[in-house]
PDB file of C-alpha atoms in Angstrom:
ATOM      1  CA  MET A   1      67.190-128.553 -90.408  1.00 41.00           C
ATOM      2  CA  SER A   2      64.051-129.767 -92.108  1.00 44.00           C
ATOM      3  CA  ASN A   3      63.604-129.815 -95.838  1.00 42.00           C
ATOM      4  CA  PRO A   4      61.282-126.924 -96.750  1.00 43.00           C
ATOM      5  CA  ASP A   5      59.658-129.020 -99.478  1.00 40.00           C
ATOM      6  CA  SER A   6      58.445-131.426 -96.824  1.00 37.00           C
ATOM      7  CA  LEU A   7      57.206-128.652 -94.546  1.00 46.00           C
ATOM      8  CA  LYS A   8      53.524-129.116 -93.789  1.00 50.00           C
ATOM      9  CA  LEU A   9      51.947-125.955 -92.520  1.00 55.00           C
ATOM     10  CA  SER A  10      49.202-126.268 -89.954  1.00 56.00           C
ATOM     11  CA  ALA A  11      45.779-124.718 -90.496  1.00 53.00           C
ATOM     12  CA  GLU A  12      46.824-121.982 -88.059  1.00 55.00           C
ATOM     13  CA  ASN A  13      49.839-121.116 -90.193  1.00 73.00           C
ATOM     14  CA  PHE A  14      47.699-121.105 -93.318  1.00 84.00           C
ATOM     15  CA  ASP A  15      45.692-118.272 -91.758  1.00 88.00           C
ATOM     16  CA  ALA A  16      48.395-115.783 -92.742  1.00 91.00           C
ATOM     17  CA  ILE A  17      48.387-117.051 -96.338  1.00 93.00           C
ATOM     18  CA  ASP A  18      44.589-116.969 -96.400  1.00 93.00           C
ATOM     19  CA  GLN A  19      44.584-113.357 -95.202  1.00 93.00           C
ATOM     20  CA  ILE A  20      47.168-112.316 -97.783  1.00 93.00           C
ATOM     21  CA  VAL A  21      45.251-113.942-100.637  1.00 93.00           C
ATOM     22  CA  ASN A  22      41.921-112.551 -99.398  1.00 91.00           C
ATOM     23  CA  LYS A  23      43.433-109.072 -99.407  1.00 90.00           C
ATOM     24  CA  TYR A  24      43.695-109.366-103.188  1.00 86.00           C
ATOM     25  CA  ASN A  25      40.253-110.981-103.598  1.00 73.00           C
ATOM     26  CA  SER A  26      41.909-113.941-105.314  1.00 60.00           C
ATOM     27  CA  ASP A  27      42.845-111.713-108.291  1.00 66.00           C
ATOM     28  CA  LYS A  28      44.973-113.887-110.589  1.00 66.00           C
ATOM     29  CA  GLY A  29      46.976-110.825-111.644  1.00 81.00           C
ATOM     30  CA  ALA A  30      48.126-110.364-108.058  1.00 90.00           C
ATOM     31  CA  ALA A  31      50.261-113.518-107.936  1.00 92.00           C
ATOM     32  CA  ILE A  32      53.587-111.695-107.583  1.00 94.00           C
ATOM     33  CA  MET A  33      52.276-109.418-104.834  1.00 94.00           C
ATOM     34  CA  ILE A  34      50.810-112.409-102.991  1.00 95.00           C
ATOM     35  CA  LEU A  35      54.078-114.331-103.291  1.00 96.00           C
ATOM     36  CA  GLN A  36      56.066-111.312-102.072  1.00 95.00           C
ATOM     37  CA  GLN A  37      53.883-110.969 -98.988  1.00 95.00           C
ATOM     38  CA  VAL A  38      53.950-114.691 -98.231  1.00 95.00           C
ATOM     39  CA  GLN A  39      57.740-114.608 -98.419  1.00 93.00           C
ATOM     40  CA  ALA A  40      57.867-111.506 -96.211  1.00 92.00           C
ATOM     41  CA  THR A  41      55.763-113.393 -93.659  1.00 91.00           C
ATOM     42  CA  TYR A  42      57.596-116.739 -93.701  1.00 89.00           C
ATOM     43  CA  GLY A  43      61.032-115.831 -95.084  1.00 87.00           C
ATOM     44  CA  TYR A  44      60.653-118.178 -98.058  1.00 91.00           C
ATOM     45  CA  ILE A  45      57.993-119.885-100.170  1.00 94.00           C
ATOM     46  CA  GLY A  46      57.778-123.645 -99.667  1.00 92.00           C
ATOM     47  CA  GLN A  47      55.888-126.208-101.733  1.00 93.00           C
ATOM     48  CA  SER A  48      52.970-126.423 -99.300  1.00 93.00           C
ATOM     49  CA  MET A  49      52.663-122.634 -99.418  1.00 94.00           C
ATOM     50  CA  LEU A  50      52.515-122.695-103.218  1.00 95.00           C
ATOM     51  CA  GLU A  51      49.843-125.381-103.045  1.00 94.00           C
ATOM     52  CA  ARG A  52      47.737-123.325-100.635  1.00 94.00           C
ATOM     53  CA  ILE A  53      48.039-120.189-102.774  1.00 93.00           C
ATOM     54  CA  SER A  54      47.057-122.283-105.790  1.00 93.00           C
ATOM     55  CA  GLN A  55      43.976-123.617-103.990  1.00 92.00           C
ATOM     56  CA  LEU A  56      42.848-120.139-103.023  1.00 90.00           C
ATOM     57  CA  THR A  57      43.571-118.341-106.296  1.00 90.00           C
ATOM     58  CA  GLY A  58      42.935-121.055-108.851  1.00 90.00           C
ATOM     59  CA  THR A  59      46.384-120.394-110.302  1.00 92.00           C
ATOM     60  CA  PRO A  60      48.123-123.694-111.115  1.00 94.00           C
ATOM     61  CA  THR A  61      50.951-124.572-108.735  1.00 96.00           C
ATOM     62  CA  SER A  62      53.242-124.977-111.755  1.00 96.00           C
ATOM     63  CA  GLU A  63      52.564-121.376-112.790  1.00 95.00           C
ATOM     64  CA  LEU A  64      53.310-120.114-109.277  1.00 96.00           C
ATOM     65  CA  PHE A  65      56.485-122.215-109.215  1.00 96.00           C
ATOM     66  CA  SER A  66      57.510-120.679-112.556  1.00 96.00           C
ATOM     67  CA  ILE A  67      57.134-117.205-111.073  1.00 95.00           C
ATOM     68  CA  VAL A  68      59.083-118.087-107.925  1.00 95.00           C
ATOM     69  CA  THR A  69      61.948-119.630-109.881  1.00 92.00           C
ATOM     70  CA  PHE A  70      62.067-116.872-112.511  1.00 92.00           C
ATOM     71  CA  TYR A  71      62.508-113.945-110.122  1.00 89.00           C
ATOM     72  CA  SER A  72      65.633-114.010-107.974  1.00 80.00           C
ATOM     73  CA  GLN A  73      63.869-112.209-105.113  1.00 84.00           C
ATOM     74  CA  PHE A  74      62.023-115.397-104.149  1.00 91.00           C
ATOM     75  CA  ARG A  75      63.444-118.200-102.025  1.00 89.00           C
ATOM     76  CA  LEU A  76      62.325-121.821-102.016  1.00 90.00           C
ATOM     77  CA  GLU A  77      63.997-122.593 -98.708  1.00 87.00           C
ATOM     78  CA  PRO A  78      64.553-120.688 -95.480  1.00 88.00           C
ATOM     79  CA  LEU A  79      67.683-118.610 -95.089  1.00 90.00           C
ATOM     80  CA  GLY A  80      70.357-119.847 -92.743  1.00 91.00           C
ATOM     81  CA  GLU A  81      71.227-117.985 -89.560  1.00 90.00           C
ATOM     82  CA  ASN A  82      73.891-116.145 -91.569  1.00 91.00           C
ATOM     83  CA  PHE A  83      73.392-114.853 -95.103  1.00 92.00           C
ATOM     84  CA  ILE A  84      76.443-114.630 -97.362  1.00 96.00           C
ATOM     85  CA  GLN A  85      76.534-113.001-100.783  1.00 95.00           C
ATOM     86  CA  VAL A  86      79.554-113.223-103.057  1.00 97.00           C
ATOM     87  CA  CYS A  87      79.689-110.787-105.949  1.00 96.00           C
ATOM     88  CA  HIS A  88      80.309-112.418-109.312  1.00 96.00           C
ATOM     89  CA  GLY A  89      80.051-109.258-111.409  1.00 95.00           C
ATOM     90  CA  THR A  90      82.737-108.695-114.013  1.00 96.00           C
ATOM     91  CA  ALA A  91      85.142-106.741-111.784  1.00 96.00           C
ATOM     92  CA  CYS A  92      84.814-109.162-108.869  1.00 96.00           C
ATOM     93  CA  HIS A  93      85.003-112.153-111.186  1.00 96.00           C
ATOM     94  CA  LEU A  94      88.295-110.879-112.590  1.00 97.00           C
ATOM     95  CA  ALA A  95      89.539-110.162-109.052  1.00 97.00           C
ATOM     96  CA  GLY A  96      88.944-113.756-107.928  1.00 97.00           C
ATOM     97  CA  ALA A  97      85.289-114.144-106.918  1.00 97.00           C
ATOM     98  CA  GLU A  98      85.324-117.857-107.714  1.00 98.00           C
ATOM     99  CA  ARG A  99      88.119-118.455-105.183  1.00 98.00           C
ATOM    100  CA  ILE A 100      86.066-116.532-102.600  1.00 98.00           C
ATOM    101  CA  SER A 101      83.015-118.687-103.297  1.00 98.00           C
ATOM    102  CA  GLU A 102      85.098-121.848-103.032  1.00 98.00           C
ATOM    103  CA  ALA A 103      86.473-120.721 -99.655  1.00 97.00           C
ATOM    104  CA  VAL A 104      82.955-119.945 -98.399  1.00 97.00           C
ATOM    105  CA  GLN A 105      81.722-123.348 -99.557  1.00 96.00           C
ATOM    106  CA  HIS A 106      84.677-125.118 -97.962  1.00 95.00           C
ATOM    107  CA  VAL A 107      84.049-123.579 -94.529  1.00 93.00           C
ATOM    108  CA  THR A 108      80.243-123.461 -94.499  1.00 93.00           C
ATOM    109  CA  LYS A 109      79.336-126.525 -96.591  1.00 94.00           C
ATOM    110  CA  ALA A 110      76.689-124.332 -98.279  1.00 95.00           C
ATOM    111  CA  LYS A 111      76.394-124.580-102.042  1.00 96.00           C
ATOM    112  CA  PRO A 112      75.484-121.453-104.033  1.00 95.00           C
ATOM    113  CA  GLY A 113      71.767-120.782-103.777  1.00 90.00           C
ATOM    114  CA  HIS A 114      71.375-123.099-100.789  1.00 91.00           C
ATOM    115  CA  THR A 115      71.620-123.303 -97.028  1.00 92.00           C
ATOM    116  CA  SER A 116      74.242-125.395 -95.244  1.00 92.00           C
ATOM    117  CA  PRO A 117      73.079-128.721 -93.788  1.00 92.00           C
ATOM    118  CA  ASP A 118      73.391-127.329 -90.243  1.00 90.00           C
ATOM    119  CA  GLY A 119      71.212-124.308 -91.104  1.00 90.00           C
ATOM    120  CA  LYS A 120      73.890-121.787 -90.153  1.00 90.00           C
ATOM    121  CA  PHE A 121      74.762-120.338 -93.577  1.00 93.00           C
ATOM    122  CA  THR A 122      73.058-119.500 -96.855  1.00 94.00           C
ATOM    123  CA  LEU A 123      75.317-118.696 -99.811  1.00 96.00           C
ATOM    124  CA  GLU A 124      74.142-116.639-102.747  1.00 94.00           C
ATOM    125  CA  HIS A 125      76.014-115.506-105.838  1.00 95.00           C
ATOM    126  CA  VAL A 126      74.960-112.042-106.996  1.00 93.00           C
ATOM    127  CA  ALA A 127      75.656-110.061-110.151  1.00 92.00           C
ATOM    128  CA  CYS A 128      76.896-106.891-108.442  1.00 91.00           C
ATOM    129  CA  LEU A 129      77.124-105.457-104.942  1.00 91.00           C
ATOM    130  CA  GLY A 130      78.112-101.985-106.135  1.00 91.00           C
ATOM    131  CA  CYS A 131      81.690-101.823-104.863  1.00 92.00           C
ATOM    132  CA  CYS A 132      83.365-102.781-108.119  1.00 92.00           C
ATOM    133  CA  SER A 133      86.714-101.088-107.535  1.00 94.00           C
ATOM    134  CA  HIS A 134      87.164-102.915-104.233  1.00 96.00           C
ATOM    135  CA  GLY A 135      86.585-106.515-105.319  1.00 95.00           C
ATOM    136  CA  PRO A 136      86.256-109.242-104.710  1.00 97.00           C
ATOM    137  CA  ILE A 137      83.297-108.264-102.535  1.00 96.00           C
ATOM    138  CA  MET A 138      81.385-110.398-100.071  1.00 96.00           C
ATOM    139  CA  THR A 139      78.586-109.621 -97.638  1.00 95.00           C
ATOM    140  CA  LEU A 140      77.872-111.404 -94.388  1.00 93.00           C
ATOM    141  CA  ASN A 141      74.561-110.513 -92.764  1.00 89.00           C
ATOM    142  CA  ASN A 142      74.378-107.285 -94.784  1.00 86.00           C
ATOM    143  CA  GLU A 143      77.874-106.128 -93.824  1.00 90.00           C
ATOM    144  CA  THR A 144      80.059-105.599 -96.865  1.00 93.00           C
ATOM    145  CA  PHE A 145      83.664-106.768 -97.001  1.00 94.00           C
ATOM    146  CA  ALA A 146      86.135-105.572 -99.627  1.00 95.00           C
ATOM    147  CA  ARG A 147      89.244-107.035-101.230  1.00 96.00           C
ATOM    148  CA  MET A 148      88.512-110.481 -99.901  1.00 97.00           C
ATOM    149  CA  THR A 149      90.966-113.336-100.138  1.00 97.00           C
ATOM    150  CA  PRO A 150      90.339-117.003 -99.417  1.00 97.00           C
ATOM    151  CA  ASP A 151      92.379-116.660 -96.204  1.00 96.00           C
ATOM    152  CA  LYS A 152      90.308-113.670 -95.014  1.00 96.00           C
ATOM    153  CA  VAL A 153      87.109-115.567 -95.794  1.00 96.00           C
ATOM    154  CA  LYS A 154      88.239-118.670 -93.926  1.00 94.00           C
ATOM    155  CA  LYS A 155      89.361-116.691 -90.872  1.00 92.00           C
ATOM    156  CA  MET A 156      86.131-114.664 -90.746  1.00 90.00           C
ATOM    157  CA  LEU A 157      83.856-117.665 -91.197  1.00 90.00           C
ATOM    158  CA  HIS A 158      85.754-119.881 -88.762  1.00 85.00           C
ATOM    159  CA  GLN A 159      85.247-117.133 -86.162  1.00 82.00           C
ATOM    160  CA  LYS A 160      81.560-117.014 -87.047  1.00 75.00           C
ATOM    161  CA  VAL A 161      81.204-120.802 -86.915  1.00 69.00           C
ATOM    162  CA  ALA A 162      82.822-120.775 -83.481  1.00 70.00           C
ATOM    163  CA  ASP A 163      80.315-118.048 -82.509  1.00 64.00           C
ATOM    164  CA  LYS A 164      83.152-115.747 -81.567  1.00 53.00           C
ATOM    165  CA  GLY A 165      81.779-112.983 -83.730  1.00 52.00           C
ATOM    166  CA  PHE A 166      84.087-110.901 -85.860  1.00 46.00           C
ATOM    167  CA  VAL A 167      85.213-107.360 -86.374  1.00 42.00           C
ATOM    168  CA  ASN A 168      84.310-105.734 -89.682  1.00 42.00           C
ATOM    169  CA  SER A 169      87.559-104.157 -90.719  1.00 41.00           C
ATOM    170  CA  GLU A 170      86.858-104.539 -94.426  1.00 43.00           C
ATOM    171  CA  GLY A 171      83.470-102.812 -94.756  1.00 42.00           C
ATOM    172  CA  CYS A 172      82.243-101.052 -97.871  1.00 44.00           C
ATOM    173  CA  GLU A 173      82.326 -97.743 -96.143  1.00 42.00           C
ATOM    174  CA  LEU A 174      85.398 -99.204 -97.460  1.00 37.00           C
ATOM    175  CA  SER A 175      88.044 -99.272 -94.874  1.00 31.00           C
ATOM    176  CA  GLU A 176      90.699-101.699 -95.869  1.00 37.00           C
TER     177      GLU A 176
END
């Protein structure tokens, strides 16, 4: 998987960024909306994208980078094929969220906030997934799993790594 910071977009790919920026008539106050639409188009916002937006809007790249790193909605690298969130809210933390994160990292080799070297998994720690009484909570590709244990995590992810799929028997419609 290529490093998104080294991604060099072609002129053809810049067309989408150009259209997004032109939609806002290069209004400096529209930076967040521009960044949101660029991310919706590409799935993340890489360095070359920030540089192009800066060229078109006159907003310094450092200011755009500050926005992207301040708001958790923005990503600086593409998501992996599978997106994992581990809740680290108070209830999940007390129920063992750190052990869940460690198990995810062990199997996937993805560090929190990053994508695994093979591009298969992205791991994100979140403040709350809204299932506090069923923690620790984890999501995999927007499916929610309750009362996770390191063993459940390892079994589920090993199945996913082997591309065997898995059955969601722990969803936050909250079957247990």
